[in-house]
Amino acid sequence: MALSEIEIIEGCKKADKRAQQALFEKYSKRLLGICMRYCQSKDEAEDVLQDGLVKIFFNINQYKGDGSFEGWMKRIIVNTALNNYKSNLKRYYHSDLEDAASEIVSEVNLNDIFEVKDLLNIIQSLPTGYRMVFNMYAIEGYNHKEIGELLNISEGTSKSQLSRARQLLQQKVAELQGEKVAICEINK
Amino acid sequence: MKQNYEIDEIYRKAFNDFQEEEPSRLTWAALSEKIVYKRWLGINFSKFSYRVATWSIATIIIVGVGLTTYFVANQDKETKNITNLSQNSSNLSKNQSTQTSDIKQNKELNSQSTASTPNNDFDNSKNSTNKVGTINSNQTSEKTTNNPSNQVAYKNKNELSITSTKSKNKVDNFEVIKKEMLNSEDSYEIKSAVVQTDIEKPIPFKNEKTQINSGNIDSTVVVNEIKTNNSSDNNIKKKINTDSTVGVISAKQLPNQNSKKSAYRNFAVSLFAGSSYIDKTFGSTAGNEHYTAFRLHNEAPINTLALGAEISYRFNRLVLQSGLNYTQFGENINYEIMNVTDTKSINIPIIEPIYNQDTAVIGWDTIGWIDFKDTTLALKQYNRNNRFDYLEIPLLAGYQFGKKRLIFEVSTGLSFGFLVNAKGVILNTKENDVYEINSKNDFPMNKNIYNFVFRFKFAYRINENWNIYLQPNIKYNLNSAFSKDFPINQKYNSSGFNFGVSFDL
């Protein structure tokens, strides 16, 4: 019988293996989805997920029930991804901001349905710094001050990188949109 | 700018509840191995591997102690057998009705020795007729020439041999295979020497009158004590002690020795410095499993300096040691703890409009209150080094083996430690704050600890007085490093190497 969230939390607080396994099975996919946005590959994302889960197991007593448990775990996973990014800063390829910038494309129609996988591929193709800032600002909801503190960059840099990230994403999403339209017309 | 927000919205919606496929590499089995059960000597152990490692180490220690005991017991047995054999040899020669002129010479030598050194513990003139041979050096240099007998004496006698001086009671081909060092050019002391023949058969004692012929002496003969001492003679001849008399030894003139100094020769002082790897274990963790797991995960073992000055007293092969040691325990911590920094209660009124008869709102009425608690949480990070300094008094007993210049010693005992300085932070058991420790008096430090100590020592004798040594050692707290008021029983352990020098007084 599947354990409830409360049973999982209480079990994990007692280092009960059955509860830990239940947590892994219940949340690993969702948490891996977060890691995928911050990492360039699935292998790297799984490494981050592993580290994050170990942190969750060892720090679960700090979760006092304030807010959702999943939100608490997500925050740990995001922090782990950020630590991973910071520890691998030298390894990541940093493209020049000017080179990365491109013209602002036309509006994207929100009614178009994009495959999440496509969007994931696009965001993974961003330069790492852009990807971090965009994820944190647009999806996680951090403000520029917080992003600056967490990534050890200035607020201005955060804003600038977000802007460039958006430009690149729009461009790539528009290209994807064009491809989809073309495919649809061919099918007609 | 509109499109910027649209792209944010696209991603926010797409990833709001996004679930990736199953992890391909990361499985529960792999992850559970990463959830550390114990950390020991800097290695993370799962529950299973920790048990395997613990039992392996216990087995190694038990086998090691067993082999050492067996070795020591066999050595003692061998020495005992050898002594008996040499006694037999003495008794046999004692029964010889006729002594050759060589024996007479020996008697004469022994008489001289007794006369010249009345305080010699090893002198025993009444057994002088038991001598069947002489102990000589294999070295051919520095031979003394004014010896009245055929016996010879040498300095630096590293390879002594015994040769018979009697034709009918020959004891040939003896070789000293074990003895303690002869260091000085002017004096020497042999406390224990073992002589061995190259023939394996037992002594063929058919009756008391059986003569020992060349080639009939078996196995080993021990010379328990050979000691030279000061004398007014230029050349003195000392017999070996009566229990194992097989011959006499001649020695060159010895300088006068201070008898008081000689009495203290069993004392030695030593200084050492070394490095110790400090880790810890927790005692009963019932109810605090998460606390201990959290600390083990977020605290790292350290290497610290160990210093010491000790004095040891040696009698036979037993050694007693004490002195003053400096030890540092501690760990490096890296906590991230969430704690409540502020809680505010906010009461929000529930109000309803008050209507007049025309249903027009003429006012508002408070009909109740809603309580909200606004809690401010802060993530605090502690990246600190805990260091607890102790002065310790060890009380150890040991056993020493030796061969030529190499000495091996194993010792164990207790050490009593007094906390002299403390600095660091310790997580409280609620896991929401830390105890700041800035002095030895701060909670939760325990000012006194006592430890179990186990040491090996590999020493090399440089000369008569000086030794250098390498000393692997382990030490375990026997009581908690924290006071009884602190619910966690924490014991440090250390393993390391000391390098030292000792001086025989």
mmCIF file of C-alpha atoms in Angstrom, chain B residues 14-213:
data_model
loop_
_atom_site.group_PDB
_atom_site.id
_atom_site.type_symbol
_atom_site.label_atom_id
_atom_site.label_comp_id
_atom_site.label_asym_id
_atom_site.label_seq_id
_atom_site.Cartn_x
_atom_site.Cartn_y
_atom_site.Cartn_z
ATOM 1 C CA ALA B 14 4.851 24.011 -19.601
ATOM 2 C CA PHE B 15 6.959 23.220 -16.546
ATOM 3 C CA ASN B 16 4.460 23.893 -13.817
ATOM 4 C CA ASP B 17 3.822 20.232 -13.253
ATOM 5 C CA PHE B 18 6.382 18.717 -15.534
ATOM 6 C CA GLN B 19 7.525 15.215 -14.809
ATOM 7 C CA GLU B 20 10.529 13.739 -16.471
ATOM 8 C CA GLU B 21 10.661 10.091 -17.384
ATOM 9 C CA GLU B 22 12.077 7.619 -14.901
ATOM 10 C CA PRO B 23 15.716 8.292 -14.096
ATOM 11 C CA SER B 24 17.746 5.974 -16.252
ATOM 12 C CA ARG B 25 20.898 5.703 -14.154
ATOM 13 C CA LEU B 26 19.709 6.655 -10.711
ATOM 14 C CA THR B 27 17.885 3.801 -9.035
ATOM 15 C CA TRP B 28 16.698 3.410 -5.493
ATOM 16 C CA ALA B 29 19.290 0.716 -4.893
ATOM 17 C CA ALA B 30 22.063 3.090 -5.961
ATOM 18 C CA LEU B 31 20.646 5.964 -3.958
ATOM 19 C CA SER B 32 20.198 3.949 -0.775
ATOM 20 C CA GLU B 33 23.910 3.181 -0.862
ATOM 21 C CA LYS B 34 24.559 6.904 -0.822
ATOM 22 C CA ILE B 35 22.477 7.425 2.272
ATOM 23 C CA VAL B 36 25.340 6.981 4.618
ATOM 24 C CA TYR B 37 24.868 4.881 7.670
ATOM 25 C CA LYS B 38 28.240 5.628 9.298
ATOM 26 C CA ARG B 39 31.348 7.540 8.502
ATOM 27 C CA TRP B 40 34.592 6.178 9.852
ATOM 28 C CA LEU B 41 38.151 7.172 9.009
ATOM 29 C CA GLY B 42 36.765 9.495 6.363
ATOM 30 C CA ILE B 43 34.996 6.707 4.525
ATOM 31 C CA ASN B 44 31.252 6.616 4.106
ATOM 32 C CA PHE B 45 29.737 3.272 4.905
ATOM 33 C CA SER B 46 26.333 1.910 4.146
ATOM 34 C CA LYS B 47 24.859 -0.168 6.928
ATOM 35 C CA PHE B 48 25.977 -3.392 5.296
ATOM 36 C CA SER B 49 29.482 -2.292 4.379
ATOM 37 C CA TYR B 50 29.936 -0.774 7.840
ATOM 38 C CA ARG B 51 29.151 -4.126 9.407
ATOM 39 C CA VAL B 52 31.496 -5.902 7.028
ATOM 40 C CA ALA B 53 34.278 -3.411 7.766
ATOM 41 C CA THR B 54 33.730 -3.617 11.514
ATOM 42 C CA TRP B 55 33.839 -7.389 11.565
ATOM 43 C CA SER B 56 36.859 -7.448 9.265
ATOM 44 C CA ILE B 57 38.807 -5.121 11.527
ATOM 45 C CA ALA B 58 37.738 -7.035 14.623
ATOM 46 C CA THR B 59 38.889 -10.272 12.980
ATOM 47 C CA ILE B 60 42.233 -8.755 12.022
ATOM 48 C CA ILE B 61 42.780 -7.492 15.581
ATOM 49 C CA ILE B 62 41.826 -10.843 17.130
ATOM 50 C CA VAL B 63 44.055 -12.792 14.733
ATOM 51 C CA GLY B 64 46.867 -10.268 15.269
ATOM 52 C CA VAL B 65 46.647 -10.521 19.042
ATOM 53 C CA GLY B 66 46.471 -14.303 18.776
ATOM 54 C CA LEU B 67 49.533 -14.547 16.575
ATOM 55 C CA THR B 68 51.458 -12.139 18.784
ATOM 56 C CA THR B 69 50.564 -14.171 21.871
ATOM 57 C CA TYR B 70 51.555 -17.377 20.113
ATOM 58 C CA PHE B 71 54.833 -15.831 19.026
ATOM 59 C CA VAL B 72 55.638 -14.548 22.492
ATOM 60 C CA ALA B 73 54.677 -17.833 24.155
ATOM 61 C CA ASN B 74 56.793 -19.815 21.723
ATOM 62 C CA GLN B 75 59.721 -17.529 22.244
ATOM 63 C CA ASP B 76 59.550 -17.964 26.004
ATOM 64 C CA LYS B 77 59.191 -21.718 25.615
ATOM 65 C CA GLU B 78 62.172 -21.876 23.327
ATOM 66 C CA THR B 79 64.271 -19.855 25.735
ATOM 67 C CA LYS B 80 63.215 -22.124 28.575
ATOM 68 C CA ASN B 81 64.149 -25.249 26.643
ATOM 69 C CA ILE B 82 67.458 -23.781 25.722
ATOM 70 C CA THR B 83 68.172 -22.923 29.326
ATOM 71 C CA ASN B 84 67.370 -26.435 30.441
ATOM 72 C CA LEU B 85 69.614 -27.805 27.788
ATOM 73 C CA SER B 86 72.500 -25.676 28.842
ATOM 74 C CA GLN B 87 71.932 -26.691 32.429
ATOM 75 C CA ASN B 88 72.112 -30.285 31.384
ATOM 76 C CA SER B 89 75.295 -29.521 29.624
ATOM 77 C CA SER B 90 76.680 -27.942 32.772
ATOM 78 C CA ASN B 91 75.642 -30.826 34.945
ATOM 79 C CA LEU B 92 77.237 -33.245 32.637
ATOM 80 C CA SER B 93 80.513 -31.450 32.633
ATOM 81 C CA LYS B 94 80.284 -31.108 36.384
ATOM 82 C CA ASN B 95 80.360 -34.864 36.642
ATOM 83 C CA GLN B 96 83.485 -35.227 34.717
ATOM 84 C CA SER B 97 85.963 -36.860 37.084
ATOM 85 C CA THR B 98 88.992 -35.549 35.371
ATOM 86 C CA GLN B 99 89.409 -32.066 34.090
ATOM 87 C CA THR B 100 91.897 -31.104 31.533
ATOM 88 C CA SER B 101 94.381 -28.367 31.847
ATOM 89 C CA ASP B 102 91.969 -26.133 29.991
ATOM 90 C CA ILE B 103 89.453 -26.537 32.748
ATOM 91 C CA LYS B 104 92.060 -25.575 35.244
ATOM 92 C CA GLN B 105 92.693 -22.545 33.231
ATOM 93 C CA ASN B 106 89.046 -21.722 33.367
ATOM 94 C CA LYS B 107 88.970 -22.157 37.088
ATOM 95 C CA GLU B 108 91.850 -19.842 37.337
ATOM 96 C CA LEU B 109 90.135 -17.300 35.188
ATOM 97 C CA ASN B 110 86.975 -17.496 37.185
ATOM 98 C CA SER B 111 88.817 -17.078 40.408
ATOM 99 C CA GLN B 112 90.455 -13.999 39.048
ATOM 100 C CA SER B 113 87.152 -12.645 38.001
ATOM 101 C CA THR B 114 85.582 -13.176 41.371
ATOM 102 C CA ALA B 115 88.420 -11.537 43.131
ATOM 103 C CA SER B 116 88.476 -8.517 40.933
ATOM 104 C CA THR B 117 84.764 -7.827 40.942
ATOM 105 C CA PRO B 118 83.278 -8.754 44.264
ATOM 106 C CA ASN B 119 79.970 -7.043 43.470
ATOM 107 C CA ASN B 120 79.431 -8.720 40.193
ATOM 108 C CA ASP B 121 75.966 -10.237 40.222
ATOM 109 C CA PHE B 122 76.913 -12.818 37.702
ATOM 110 C CA ASP B 123 80.022 -14.040 39.341
ATOM 111 C CA ASN B 124 79.879 -17.452 40.905
ATOM 112 C CA SER B 125 83.191 -19.065 41.598
ATOM 113 C CA LYS B 126 81.775 -22.248 43.057
ATOM 114 C CA ASN B 127 80.579 -23.247 39.620
ATOM 115 C CA SER B 128 83.812 -22.543 37.928
ATOM 116 C CA THR B 129 84.423 -26.224 37.324
ATOM 117 C CA ASN B 130 81.328 -26.384 35.179
ATOM 118 C CA LYS B 131 82.861 -24.505 32.361
ATOM 119 C CA VAL B 132 83.266 -26.489 29.241
ATOM 120 C CA GLY B 133 84.357 -23.857 26.827
ATOM 121 C CA THR B 134 85.011 -20.248 26.185
ATOM 122 C CA ILE B 135 83.044 -17.570 24.425
ATOM 123 C CA ASN B 136 85.019 -15.750 21.839
ATOM 124 C CA SER B 137 84.390 -13.277 19.134
ATOM 125 C CA ASN B 138 84.355 -14.160 15.485
ATOM 126 C CA GLN B 139 85.992 -10.910 14.745
ATOM 127 C CA THR B 140 89.693 -11.123 14.324
ATOM 128 C CA SER B 141 90.585 -7.573 15.010
ATOM 129 C CA GLU B 142 91.557 -5.940 18.264
ATOM 130 C CA LYS B 143 92.473 -9.163 19.874
ATOM 131 C CA THR B 144 93.932 -8.741 23.330
ATOM 132 C CA THR B 145 97.260 -10.371 23.709
ATOM 133 C CA ASN B 146 98.057 -10.216 27.364
ATOM 134 C CA ASN B 147 95.412 -12.634 28.387
ATOM 135 C CA PRO B 148 96.896 -15.315 30.602
ATOM 136 C CA SER B 149 94.606 -17.993 29.197
ATOM 137 C CA ASN B 150 93.874 -19.076 25.681
ATOM 138 C CA GLN B 151 90.779 -17.016 25.732
ATOM 139 C CA VAL B 152 90.540 -13.900 23.696
ATOM 140 C CA ALA B 153 88.627 -10.685 24.080
ATOM 141 C CA TYR B 154 87.390 -8.170 21.582
ATOM 142 C CA LYS B 155 85.631 -4.928 21.427
ATOM 143 C CA ASN B 156 82.347 -4.572 19.576
ATOM 144 C CA LYS B 157 81.505 -8.187 19.839
ATOM 145 C CA ASN B 158 78.657 -8.545 17.497
ATOM 146 C CA GLU B 159 79.328 -12.131 16.564
ATOM 147 C CA LEU B 160 80.321 -14.207 19.535
ATOM 148 C CA SER B 161 80.966 -17.885 19.296
ATOM 149 C CA ILE B 162 81.770 -20.524 21.827
ATOM 150 C CA THR B 163 84.532 -23.006 21.316
ATOM 151 C CA SER B 164 85.542 -25.745 23.598
ATOM 152 C CA THR B 165 88.775 -25.602 25.444
ATOM 153 C CA LYS B 166 88.523 -29.188 26.494
ATOM 154 C CA SER B 167 89.283 -32.041 24.270
ATOM 155 C CA LYS B 168 86.869 -34.499 25.899
ATOM 156 C CA ASN B 169 84.000 -32.138 26.442
ATOM 157 C CA LYS B 170 83.901 -30.414 23.172
ATOM 158 C CA VAL B 171 81.232 -27.952 22.393
ATOM 159 C CA ASP B 172 81.858 -26.900 18.859
ATOM 160 C CA ASN B 173 80.319 -24.594 16.310
ATOM 161 C CA PHE B 174 78.363 -22.385 18.591
ATOM 162 C CA GLU B 175 77.058 -19.233 17.171
ATOM 163 C CA VAL B 176 75.396 -16.445 19.023
ATOM 164 C CA ILE B 177 72.090 -15.899 17.347
ATOM 165 C CA LYS B 178 70.510 -13.550 19.797
ATOM 166 C CA LYS B 179 71.844 -11.070 22.241
ATOM 167 C CA GLU B 180 71.420 -7.506 23.263
ATOM 168 C CA MET B 181 73.645 -4.842 21.933
ATOM 169 C CA LEU B 182 77.209 -4.084 22.749
ATOM 170 C CA ASN B 183 77.452 -0.436 22.144
ATOM 171 C CA SER B 184 80.341 1.183 23.772
ATOM 172 C CA GLU B 185 83.905 0.696 22.792
ATOM 173 C CA ASP B 186 84.842 0.762 26.424
ATOM 174 C CA SER B 187 82.211 -1.355 28.017
ATOM 175 C CA TYR B 188 79.572 -3.753 27.041
ATOM 176 C CA GLU B 189 76.860 -5.798 28.510
ATOM 177 C CA ILE B 190 75.222 -8.922 27.279
ATOM 178 C CA LYS B 191 72.048 -9.635 29.102
ATOM 179 C CA SER B 192 70.904 -12.521 27.065
ATOM 180 C CA ALA B 193 72.617 -14.601 24.476
ATOM 181 C CA VAL B 194 71.569 -17.736 22.728
ATOM 182 C CA VAL B 195 74.104 -20.094 21.278
ATOM 183 C CA GLN B 196 73.231 -22.727 18.799
ATOM 184 C CA THR B 197 74.889 -25.727 17.299
ATOM 185 C CA ASP B 198 74.428 -26.884 13.793
ATOM 186 C CA ILE B 199 73.339 -30.347 14.915
ATOM 187 C CA GLU B 200 69.725 -31.190 15.503
ATOM 188 C CA LYS B 201 69.956 -34.383 17.505
ATOM 189 C CA PRO B 202 69.409 -34.299 21.257
ATOM 190 C CA ILE B 203 72.289 -34.727 23.629
ATOM 191 C CA PRO B 204 72.873 -38.452 24.006
ATOM 192 C CA PHE B 205 72.960 -38.671 27.783
ATOM 193 C CA LYS B 206 73.406 -42.384 28.391
ATOM 194 C CA ASN B 207 74.666 -41.988 31.866
ATOM 195 C CA GLU B 208 76.267 -39.369 33.955
ATOM 196 C CA LYS B 209 79.673 -40.276 32.843
ATOM 197 C CA THR B 210 78.908 -39.894 29.195
ATOM 198 C CA GLN B 211 81.238 -37.495 27.666
ATOM 199 C CA ILE B 212 80.128 -34.882 25.277
ATOM 200 C CA ASN B 213 81.953 -35.375 22.099
#
